[in-house]
Every structure is written in C-alpha cells, then in structure tokens.
C-alpha atoms as an extended CHARMM CRD file, in Angstrom:
* protein
*
       224  EXT
         1         1  MET       CA             44.0540000000       60.1950000000      -37.6460000000  PROA      1               0.0000000000
         2         2  SER       CA             44.5440000000       57.6600000000      -34.7940000000  PROA      2               0.0000000000
         3         3  ASN       CA             41.3460000000       56.9540000000      -32.1560000000  PROA      3               0.0000000000
         4         4  TYR       CA             44.3530000000       56.0730000000      -29.7550000000  PROA      4               0.0000000000
         5         5  HSD       CA             45.4210000000       57.6820000000      -26.7850000000  PROA      5               0.0000000000
         6         6  VAL       CA             48.3590000000       57.5000000000      -24.4030000000  PROA      6               0.0000000000
         7         7  GLU       CA             47.5780000000       57.8350000000      -20.7380000000  PROA      7               0.0000000000
         8         8  PRO       CA             50.3790000000       58.0120000000      -18.3310000000  PROA      8               0.0000000000
         9         9  ALA       CA             50.6150000000       54.6730000000      -16.4990000000  PROA      9               0.0000000000
        10        10  SER       CA             49.8520000000       56.4600000000      -12.9410000000  PROA      10              0.0000000000
        11        11  ARG       CA             46.4370000000       57.5990000000      -13.7990000000  PROA      11              0.0000000000
        12        12  PRO       CA             43.7990000000       55.1280000000      -13.0780000000  PROA      12              0.0000000000
        13        13  GLN       CA             41.3280000000       53.8720000000      -15.2620000000  PROA      13              0.0000000000
        14        14  ALA       CA             37.5360000000       54.1550000000      -14.6460000000  PROA      14              0.0000000000
        15        15  LEU       CA             35.9410000000       50.6750000000      -14.2380000000  PROA      15              0.0000000000
        16        16  THR       CA             32.9620000000       49.7340000000      -16.6720000000  PROA      16              0.0000000000
        17        17  LYS       CA             30.2170000000       47.8330000000      -15.7430000000  PROA      17              0.0000000000
        18        18  GLU       CA             31.3130000000       45.0770000000      -16.9800000000  PROA      18              0.0000000000
        19        19  ALA       CA             34.5230000000       45.0610000000      -15.0940000000  PROA      19              0.0000000000
        20        20  ILE       CA             33.0690000000       45.4670000000      -11.8470000000  PROA      20              0.0000000000
        21        21  LYS       CA             30.6430000000       42.3620000000      -12.4580000000  PROA      21              0.0000000000
        22        22  SER       CA             33.9950000000       40.4040000000      -13.2780000000  PROA      22              0.0000000000
        23        23  LEU       CA             35.5740000000       41.5990000000      -10.0040000000  PROA      23              0.0000000000
        24        24  ARG       CA             32.6870000000       40.8030000000       -7.9980000000  PROA      24              0.0000000000
        25        25  ASN       CA             32.7430000000       37.1850000000       -9.4000000000  PROA      25              0.0000000000
        26        26  GLU       CA             35.9350000000       36.6020000000       -9.0850000000  PROA      26              0.0000000000
        27        27  GLN       CA             37.4700000000       34.2490000000       -6.3940000000  PROA      27              0.0000000000
        28        28  VAL       CA             38.9610000000       36.5680000000       -3.4860000000  PROA      28              0.0000000000
        29        29  GLN       CA             42.5040000000       35.8040000000       -3.5400000000  PROA      29              0.0000000000
        30        30  GLY       CA             44.3220000000       35.0300000000       -0.0930000000  PROA      30              0.0000000000
        31        31  LEU       CA             43.0790000000       34.0820000000        3.2300000000  PROA      31              0.0000000000
        32        32  SER       CA             39.5960000000       34.5530000000        4.3110000000  PROA      32              0.0000000000
        33        33  ARG       CA             38.9640000000       35.3090000000        7.7820000000  PROA      33              0.0000000000
        34        34  ARG       CA             37.0040000000       31.9730000000        7.7460000000  PROA      34              0.0000000000
        35        35  GLN       CA             39.8200000000       30.2280000000        6.3460000000  PROA      35              0.0000000000
        36        36  LEU       CA             42.1000000000       31.6000000000        8.8340000000  PROA      36              0.0000000000
        37        37  LEU       CA             39.9570000000       30.5180000000       11.8990000000  PROA      37              0.0000000000
        38        38  ARG       CA             39.4900000000       26.8200000000       10.0680000000  PROA      38              0.0000000000
        39        39  GLY       CA             42.9270000000       26.7520000000        9.9080000000  PROA      39              0.0000000000
        40        40  SER       CA             44.0060000000       28.0860000000       13.8320000000  PROA      40              0.0000000000
        41        41  LEU       CA             41.4300000000       25.4760000000       14.5800000000  PROA      41              0.0000000000
        42        42  ALA       CA             42.7580000000       22.9390000000       12.7830000000  PROA      42              0.0000000000
        43        43  GLY       CA             46.5480000000       23.3020000000       13.6720000000  PROA      43              0.0000000000
        44        44  ALA       CA             45.2800000000       23.9410000000       18.0470000000  PROA      44              0.0000000000
        45        45  VAL       CA             43.5960000000       20.3410000000       17.6130000000  PROA      45              0.0000000000
        46        46  LEU       CA             46.8210000000       18.6150000000       16.0160000000  PROA      46              0.0000000000
        47        47  LEU       CA             48.8110000000       19.9850000000       18.5260000000  PROA      47              0.0000000000
        48        48  TRP       CA             46.5090000000       18.8080000000       21.2680000000  PROA      48              0.0000000000
        49        49  LEU       CA             46.5820000000       15.1710000000       19.8950000000  PROA      49              0.0000000000
        50        50  THR       CA             50.5040000000       15.4730000000       19.5010000000  PROA      50              0.0000000000
        51        51  GLY       CA             50.4970000000       16.2340000000       23.0720000000  PROA      51              0.0000000000
        52        52  ALA       CA             48.4310000000       13.4150000000       24.1280000000  PROA      52              0.0000000000
        53        53  THR       CA             50.2140000000       10.8970000000       22.0350000000  PROA      53              0.0000000000
        54        54  ALA       CA             53.2230000000       11.9240000000       23.9640000000  PROA      54              0.0000000000
        55        55  ALA       CA             52.0370000000       11.8020000000       27.0830000000  PROA      55              0.0000000000
        56        56  THR       CA             50.5390000000        8.2570000000       26.5520000000  PROA      56              0.0000000000
        57        57  LEU       CA             53.5930000000        6.8790000000       25.1320000000  PROA      57              0.0000000000
        58        58  GLY       CA             55.5660000000        8.4060000000       28.0290000000  PROA      58              0.0000000000
        59        59  PHE       CA             53.3840000000        6.6590000000       30.5410000000  PROA      59              0.0000000000
        60        60  ILE       CA             53.3700000000        3.2920000000       29.0990000000  PROA      60              0.0000000000
        61        61  TRP       CA             56.8740000000        3.6870000000       27.8530000000  PROA      61              0.0000000000
        62        62  PRO       CA             58.2020000000        2.3250000000       30.8850000000  PROA      62              0.0000000000
        63        63  ASN       CA             56.2490000000       -0.5440000000       31.2430000000  PROA      63              0.0000000000
        64        64  LEU       CA             57.1960000000       -1.3020000000       27.9940000000  PROA      64              0.0000000000
        65        65  SER       CA             61.0140000000       -0.9330000000       28.1320000000  PROA      65              0.0000000000
        66        66  GLY       CA             61.1940000000       -2.5680000000       31.7340000000  PROA      66              0.0000000000
        67        67  GLY       CA             61.8480000000        1.1940000000       33.1860000000  PROA      67              0.0000000000
        68        68  PHE       CA             60.4860000000        3.0840000000       36.0570000000  PROA      68              0.0000000000
        69        69  GLY       CA             56.8960000000        2.0220000000       36.2990000000  PROA      69              0.0000000000
        70        70  GLY       CA             56.7760000000       -1.5950000000       34.9480000000  PROA      70              0.0000000000
        71        71  LYS       CA             58.9270000000       -4.4160000000       36.1650000000  PROA      71              0.0000000000
        72        72  VAL       CA             63.0210000000       -3.6940000000       36.7050000000  PROA      72              0.0000000000
        73        73  THR       CA             65.0730000000       -6.5820000000       37.6000000000  PROA      73              0.0000000000
        74        74  ILE       CA             67.5800000000       -6.0190000000       40.4450000000  PROA      74              0.0000000000
        75        75  GLY       CA             69.8420000000       -8.9520000000       40.4180000000  PROA      75              0.0000000000
        76        76  LYS       CA             70.8660000000      -11.5930000000       42.7860000000  PROA      76              0.0000000000
        77        77  TYR       CA             72.3360000000      -10.7600000000       46.2510000000  PROA      77              0.0000000000
        78        78  THR       CA             75.5610000000      -11.8220000000       45.6140000000  PROA      78              0.0000000000
        79        79  ASP       CA             75.8130000000       -9.3610000000       42.6060000000  PROA      79              0.0000000000
        80        80  ILE       CA             74.2530000000       -6.3880000000       44.8380000000  PROA      80              0.0000000000
        81        81  LYS       CA             77.1860000000       -7.1540000000       47.3950000000  PROA      81              0.0000000000
        82        82  LEU       CA             79.9350000000       -7.1360000000       44.7060000000  PROA      82              0.0000000000
        83        83  GLN       CA             78.6450000000       -3.9560000000       43.0000000000  PROA      83              0.0000000000
        84        84  ASN       CA             78.2470000000       -2.1530000000       46.5710000000  PROA      84              0.0000000000
        85        85  SER       CA             81.5860000000       -3.7180000000       47.5190000000  PROA      85              0.0000000000
        86        86  SER       CA             82.2470000000       -0.5910000000       49.4780000000  PROA      86              0.0000000000
        87        87  LEU       CA             79.4210000000       -0.3390000000       51.4270000000  PROA      87              0.0000000000
        88        88  PRO       CA             78.1500000000       -2.1470000000       54.6500000000  PROA      88              0.0000000000
        89        89  ILE       CA             75.1090000000       -4.1580000000       52.7130000000  PROA      89              0.0000000000
        90        90  ASP       CA             75.7870000000       -7.2690000000       54.3140000000  PROA      90              0.0000000000
        91        91  LYS       CA             75.0530000000       -5.7150000000       57.6000000000  PROA      91              0.0000000000
        92        92  GLY       CA             71.5980000000       -4.5340000000       56.3910000000  PROA      92              0.0000000000
        93        93  PHE       CA             73.0890000000       -1.1470000000       54.7480000000  PROA      93              0.0000000000
        94        94  PRO       CA             70.9180000000        0.0950000000       51.8270000000  PROA      94              0.0000000000
        95        95  ALA       CA             71.9840000000       -0.4290000000       48.2840000000  PROA      95              0.0000000000
        96        96  TYR       CA             70.5870000000        1.9930000000       45.6940000000  PROA      96              0.0000000000
        97        97  PHE       CA             69.3980000000        1.1110000000       42.2110000000  PROA      97              0.0000000000
        98        98  PRO       CA             68.2730000000        4.6310000000       40.0350000000  PROA      98              0.0000000000
        99        99  ASP       CA             66.8600000000        2.5650000000       37.3950000000  PROA      99              0.0000000000
       100       100  ALA       CA             64.2780000000        1.2980000000       39.9040000000  PROA      100             0.0000000000
       101       101  ARG       CA             64.3280000000        4.6380000000       42.2990000000  PROA      101             0.0000000000
       102       102  ALA       CA             64.6180000000        2.5720000000       44.8190000000  PROA      102             0.0000000000
       103       103  PHE       CA             66.5790000000        0.9690000000       48.1100000000  PROA      103             0.0000000000
       104       104  ILE       CA             67.3320000000       -2.3170000000       48.4190000000  PROA      104             0.0000000000
       105       105  ILE       CA             67.8320000000       -3.7160000000       51.8190000000  PROA      105             0.0000000000
       106       106  LEU       CA             68.6400000000       -7.2450000000       53.6640000000  PROA      106             0.0000000000
       107       107  VAL       CA             65.7490000000       -7.4180000000       56.3330000000  PROA      107             0.0000000000
       108       108  ASP       CA             67.3540000000       -9.7560000000       58.9320000000  PROA      108             0.0000000000
       109       109  PRO       CA             71.4040000000       -9.7010000000       57.6390000000  PROA      109             0.0000000000
       110       110  ALA       CA             72.2020000000      -12.8490000000       59.8260000000  PROA      110             0.0000000000
       111       111  ARG       CA             70.5790000000      -14.5650000000       56.8600000000  PROA      111             0.0000000000
       112       112  GLN       CA             72.5080000000      -13.7900000000       53.5110000000  PROA      112             0.0000000000
       113       113  GLU       CA             70.4510000000      -14.2840000000       51.0160000000  PROA      113             0.0000000000
       114       114  PHE       CA             67.0730000000      -13.4120000000       48.9360000000  PROA      114             0.0000000000
       115       115  VAL       CA             64.2650000000      -15.9250000000       49.7980000000  PROA      115             0.0000000000
       116       116  PRO       CA             62.0540000000      -17.1340000000       46.7250000000  PROA      116             0.0000000000
       117       117  GLY       CA             58.7850000000      -15.9030000000       46.4960000000  PROA      117             0.0000000000
       118       118  THR       CA             55.9620000000      -13.1780000000       45.8570000000  PROA      118             0.0000000000
       119       119  ASP       CA             55.4190000000       -9.9970000000       48.2730000000  PROA      119             0.0000000000
       120       120  THR       CA             52.4660000000       -8.1580000000       47.4610000000  PROA      120             0.0000000000
       121       121  GLU       CA             52.6710000000       -5.6420000000       50.1510000000  PROA      121             0.0000000000
       122       122  GLY       CA             56.3260000000       -4.3740000000       49.6250000000  PROA      122             0.0000000000
       123       123  ASP       CA             57.2490000000       -5.5590000000       53.6560000000  PROA      123             0.0000000000
       124       124  GLY       CA             59.4380000000       -8.1410000000       52.4080000000  PROA      124             0.0000000000
       125       125  THR       CA             59.7850000000       -9.9390000000       55.4950000000  PROA      125             0.0000000000
       126       126  SER       CA             59.2210000000      -13.1810000000       53.5620000000  PROA      126             0.0000000000
       127       127  LEU       CA             61.4770000000      -12.4550000000       51.1290000000  PROA      127             0.0000000000
       128       128  ASN       CA             64.4600000000      -11.0380000000       53.4400000000  PROA      128             0.0000000000
       129       129  VAL       CA             64.6560000000       -7.9110000000       51.5000000000  PROA      129             0.0000000000
       130       130  ARG       CA             62.5820000000       -4.8080000000       51.5800000000  PROA      130             0.0000000000
       131       131  SER       CA             62.1800000000       -2.2440000000       48.7480000000  PROA      131             0.0000000000
       132       132  LEU       CA             61.7880000000        1.1960000000       49.3650000000  PROA      132             0.0000000000
       133       133  TYR       CA             60.8380000000        4.0300000000       47.0230000000  PROA      133             0.0000000000
       134       134  GLN       CA             63.4290000000        6.7170000000       46.8930000000  PROA      134             0.0000000000
       135       135  ARG       CA             60.7550000000        9.6340000000       47.5790000000  PROA      135             0.0000000000
       136       136  CYS       CA             60.5030000000       10.9760000000       51.0940000000  PROA      136             0.0000000000
       137       137  PRO       CA             56.8700000000       11.1490000000       51.8920000000  PROA      137             0.0000000000
       138       138  HSD       CA             56.7830000000       14.4340000000       52.6800000000  PROA      138             0.0000000000
       139       139  LEU       CA             57.4220000000       16.7560000000       49.9210000000  PROA      139             0.0000000000
       140       140  GLY       CA             59.7520000000       14.0970000000       47.3430000000  PROA      140             0.0000000000
       141       141  CYS       CA             62.9290000000       14.9280000000       48.2200000000  PROA      141             0.0000000000
       142       142  LYS       CA             65.4380000000       12.0280000000       48.1540000000  PROA      142             0.0000000000
       143       143  PRO       CA             66.5420000000       10.4520000000       51.5990000000  PROA      143             0.0000000000
       144       144  ASN       CA             69.8250000000        9.5130000000       51.8480000000  PROA      144             0.0000000000
       145       145  PRO       CA             71.3400000000        6.4780000000       54.2780000000  PROA      145             0.0000000000
       146       146  CYS       CA             73.5680000000        7.7950000000       56.4230000000  PROA      146             0.0000000000
       147       147  GLU       CA             76.5210000000        4.9840000000       57.0370000000  PROA      147             0.0000000000
       148       148  LYS       CA             77.5440000000        6.4590000000       60.2320000000  PROA      148             0.0000000000
       149       149  ASN       CA             74.3100000000        5.3040000000       62.0000000000  PROA      149             0.0000000000
       150       150  PHE       CA             72.4500000000        3.2040000000       59.1380000000  PROA      150             0.0000000000
       151       151  TRP       CA             69.5290000000        5.4640000000       59.0790000000  PROA      151             0.0000000000
       152       152  PHE       CA             67.8980000000        7.6020000000       56.2730000000  PROA      152             0.0000000000
       153       153  GLU       CA             67.8580000000       11.2230000000       56.5230000000  PROA      153             0.0000000000
       154       154  CYS       CA             66.2970000000       13.8350000000       54.0520000000  PROA      154             0.0000000000
       155       155  PRO       CA             68.5510000000       16.9340000000       53.3540000000  PROA      155             0.0000000000
       156       156  CYS       CA             65.9560000000       18.7700000000       52.8430000000  PROA      156             0.0000000000
       157       157  HSD       CA             63.8480000000       19.1270000000       55.8620000000  PROA      157             0.0000000000
       158       158  GLY       CA             65.3740000000       16.6510000000       57.8080000000  PROA      158             0.0000000000
       159       159  SER       CA             62.9260000000       13.7970000000       58.3990000000  PROA      159             0.0000000000
       160       160  ARG       CA             64.5720000000       10.4040000000       59.4970000000  PROA      160             0.0000000000
       161       161  TYR       CA             63.9730000000        6.6100000000       59.2380000000  PROA      161             0.0000000000
       162       162  ASP       CA             65.3460000000        3.3400000000       59.8840000000  PROA      162             0.0000000000
       163       163  ARG       CA             67.4010000000        1.6570000000       57.6380000000  PROA      163             0.0000000000
       164       164  LEU       CA             64.0710000000       -0.2190000000       57.0730000000  PROA      164             0.0000000000
       165       165  GLY       CA             62.6480000000        2.9520000000       56.0390000000  PROA      165             0.0000000000
       166       166  ILE       CA             60.4400000000        3.3040000000       59.0210000000  PROA      166             0.0000000000
       167       167  LYS       CA             59.5570000000        6.8260000000       60.2580000000  PROA      167             0.0000000000
       168       168  ALA       CA             60.6860000000        7.9340000000       63.7710000000  PROA      168             0.0000000000
       169       169  ALA       CA             57.8190000000        9.8490000000       65.5420000000  PROA      169             0.0000000000
       170       170  GLY       CA             58.4090000000       13.0200000000       67.1400000000  PROA      170             0.0000000000
       171       171  ALA       CA             58.8560000000       16.7440000000       65.5420000000  PROA      171             0.0000000000
       172       172  GLN       CA             62.6550000000       16.4140000000       66.3590000000  PROA      172             0.0000000000
       173       173  TYR       CA             62.8470000000       13.5370000000       63.5120000000  PROA      173             0.0000000000
       174       174  GLY       CA             61.3860000000       15.4900000000       60.6770000000  PROA      174             0.0000000000
       175       175  PRO       CA             58.0700000000       16.6240000000       59.3050000000  PROA      175             0.0000000000
       176       176  ALA       CA             57.3490000000       13.4110000000       57.2510000000  PROA      176             0.0000000000
       177       177  PRO       CA             53.5980000000       12.1920000000       57.6660000000  PROA      177             0.0000000000
       178       178  ARG       CA             54.4780000000        8.1760000000       57.3450000000  PROA      178             0.0000000000
       179       179  SER       CA             57.0420000000        5.9330000000       56.5980000000  PROA      179             0.0000000000
       180       180  MET       CA             58.9770000000        5.3530000000       53.1780000000  PROA      180             0.0000000000
       181       181  ASP       CA             56.9090000000        3.8610000000       50.6960000000  PROA      181             0.0000000000
       182       182  ARG       CA             57.6940000000        0.1140000000       49.4620000000  PROA      182             0.0000000000
       183       183  PHE       CA             57.5930000000       -1.6710000000       46.2530000000  PROA      183             0.0000000000
       184       184  ARG       CA             55.9120000000       -5.4640000000       45.4280000000  PROA      184             0.0000000000
       185       185  ALA       CA             59.0200000000       -7.5820000000       44.9740000000  PROA      185             0.0000000000
       186       186  THR       CA             59.6690000000      -11.0540000000       43.3080000000  PROA      186             0.0000000000
       187       187  VAL       CA             62.4970000000      -13.5460000000       44.3430000000  PROA      187             0.0000000000
       188       188  HSD       CA             62.6130000000      -15.9310000000       41.5250000000  PROA      188             0.0000000000
       189       189  PRO       CA             63.6080000000      -19.2180000000       42.0960000000  PROA      189             0.0000000000
       190       190  ASP       CA             67.5140000000      -18.8530000000       41.2410000000  PROA      190             0.0000000000
       191       191  GLY       CA             67.3080000000      -15.9130000000       43.5180000000  PROA      191             0.0000000000
       192       192  THR       CA             67.0450000000      -12.7300000000       41.4920000000  PROA      192             0.0000000000
       193       193  LEU       CA             64.9610000000       -9.9960000000       42.5480000000  PROA      193             0.0000000000
       194       194  GLU       CA             62.6950000000       -8.3650000000       40.7840000000  PROA      194             0.0000000000
       195       195  LEU       CA             60.3210000000       -5.0930000000       41.7980000000  PROA      195             0.0000000000
       196       196  ASP       CA             57.0440000000       -3.9500000000       40.2170000000  PROA      196             0.0000000000
       197       197  THR       CA             57.7500000000       -0.2150000000       40.3320000000  PROA      197             0.0000000000
       198       198  GLY       CA             54.3840000000        0.3320000000       38.9760000000  PROA      198             0.0000000000
       199       199  LYS       CA             52.9380000000       -0.9360000000       42.5170000000  PROA      199             0.0000000000
       200       200  ILE       CA             53.2210000000        1.3880000000       45.5230000000  PROA      200             0.0000000000
       201       201  THR       CA             52.2140000000        0.3350000000       48.8600000000  PROA      201             0.0000000000
       202       202  LEU       CA             52.3750000000        3.5360000000       51.1490000000  PROA      202             0.0000000000
       203       203  GLY       CA             54.7250000000        3.1390000000       54.3780000000  PROA      203             0.0000000000
       204       204  PRO       CA             52.9700000000        2.6920000000       58.0010000000  PROA      204             0.0000000000
       205       205  LEU       CA             52.6270000000        5.6480000000       60.4280000000  PROA      205             0.0000000000
       206       206  PRO       CA             55.7210000000        6.7150000000       61.9960000000  PROA      206             0.0000000000
       207       207  VAL       CA             56.8180000000        4.7670000000       65.5720000000  PROA      207             0.0000000000
       208       208  ALA       CA             58.6640000000        6.1740000000       68.2530000000  PROA      208             0.0000000000
       209       209  LEU       CA             62.3340000000        5.3380000000       68.7220000000  PROA      209             0.0000000000
       210       210  GLY       CA             62.7910000000        2.5890000000       71.6670000000  PROA      210             0.0000000000
       211       211  GLN       CA             59.5300000000        1.0100000000       70.6670000000  PROA      211             0.0000000000
       212       212  PRO       CA             58.9250000000       -2.3160000000       68.9320000000  PROA      212             0.0000000000
       213       213  GLY       CA             58.7120000000       -1.7110000000       64.8920000000  PROA      213             0.0000000000
       214       214  ILE       CA             61.8040000000        0.5440000000       64.4480000000  PROA      214             0.0000000000
       215       215  ILE       CA             65.5570000000        0.0660000000       64.3410000000  PROA      215             0.0000000000
       216       216  PRO       CA             67.7830000000        2.1310000000       67.0200000000  PROA      216             0.0000000000
       217       217  PRO       CA             70.4760000000        4.4730000000       65.2470000000  PROA      217             0.0000000000
       218       218  LYS       CA             73.9310000000        2.9350000000       65.0640000000  PROA      218             0.0000000000
       219       219  SER       CA             75.2530000000        6.4640000000       66.7460000000  PROA      219             0.0000000000
       220       220  PRO       CA             73.4880000000        9.3570000000       68.3660000000  PROA      220             0.0000000000
       221       221  THR       CA             74.7320000000       11.7400000000       65.4190000000  PROA      221             0.0000000000
       222       222  GLY       CA             73.9980000000       11.2070000000       61.7290000000  PROA      222             0.0000000000
       223       223  CYS       CA             75.1700000000       12.8520000000       58.5000000000  PROA      223             0.0000000000
       224       224  ILE       CA             73.2660000000       16.0460000000       58.4660000000  PROA      224             0.0000000000
C-alpha cells in the first residue's frame, strides 16, 4: 500500500523548521522601504538638477543667440525709417523692435542720422538715438507711443512720458516713479545701431511739464 496521500490544493501545508529557516535567509522580493526612500530622493535630486540646468540655459541662451538679454543689432537709420514707413520716424516718433523689447527714437530729428560712438548710460544724445526699454517702471505694462501727441501712454494705469521717455511729474500723469529705463547703445562706423539689452540704466526722476528736460505733447489730448 502506498504511503502517498493526496491533499486538497486549497489546504495549507505546515512549514518545517528547514523551510522557515530558508524563508528567513531568502532575499525579500519587491522594494523595501529603504529602497523606496532612496529612489524618491534620487528622483527629486534629478528633477532639481534638470530644472536648474534649464534655468541656467534660459538665462545664458539670449546672450549666446543674440536675443534679449544680450546684444541685439537694430540696423541703420535709413533701414529703420523704411521699415516703419507708415510712422513719422523722421519727426522723432518712436519705432518699436520686439527682439530687443525696445523703442528707438531720434533725439534730434533735425539730424536724420545716427552718430557713430558708444553710449554707456543710455542717454543717447551723443549718438542722436535713444533706446528705451518697453517696460513701464510702475508695474511693468508696455507703454504705447501715441501718434496724436507724440507721447508714451501706459494703458494699465495711465503713466505718461514724452517721446524720449521722460515721465511727466504730477498725479494726473500717472503713478510711475521715474522715467522709462534705457539701454546701452553703440553706433558702428557704418551707422548700424546695436543695443546691449543686458545693461539697463534706470530712467531719471519725473520732470514737471513746462520745465526744461521734458518735451510738451503735440496735442492736449492723447490716445487713452
């Protein structure tokens, strides 16, 4: 007679001492709590390094590619006038260049040219061209030049500047604390204007209308 007995598959078998000892020495399957913690930390560090790398590239890329934050070539005065033929650029009206986030204006419209040289302060008088940052010093909106009065007018809170970016003093001319900021500029010997958009000079304090240093509007009313 056979010594083998058939047991139902659903009936658990008792573990011998040898089996229990083997299970204790066997490698635990799956992730342990320590492995999971180490994996999470490694993932977080990798994510941080990826973000930091992207931020660094985002900061230096404009300087490498010639975009905003670095040197931007604008062109010659004749080219600017031709590109903005529908605007009175020759009368001192601002021309806008989105790549530089800047407005370009002749300081003295009687001189229809850019004068070679470098202006480190952004005033532009020596070059006969001023380059203004498009950002309103109040809260960062973009002032727009009004062809009716030749002034900049901020659509957000009503700050007003003359055509060269000088803020008009007085509550009725808006809350901006200073004039529009400026870029360092170079006019090369061939007349090509280049802006250094990585170097911004803060605009001067507001000037009361009627005082030297601010250009009166061509019209008592504006565009906003």
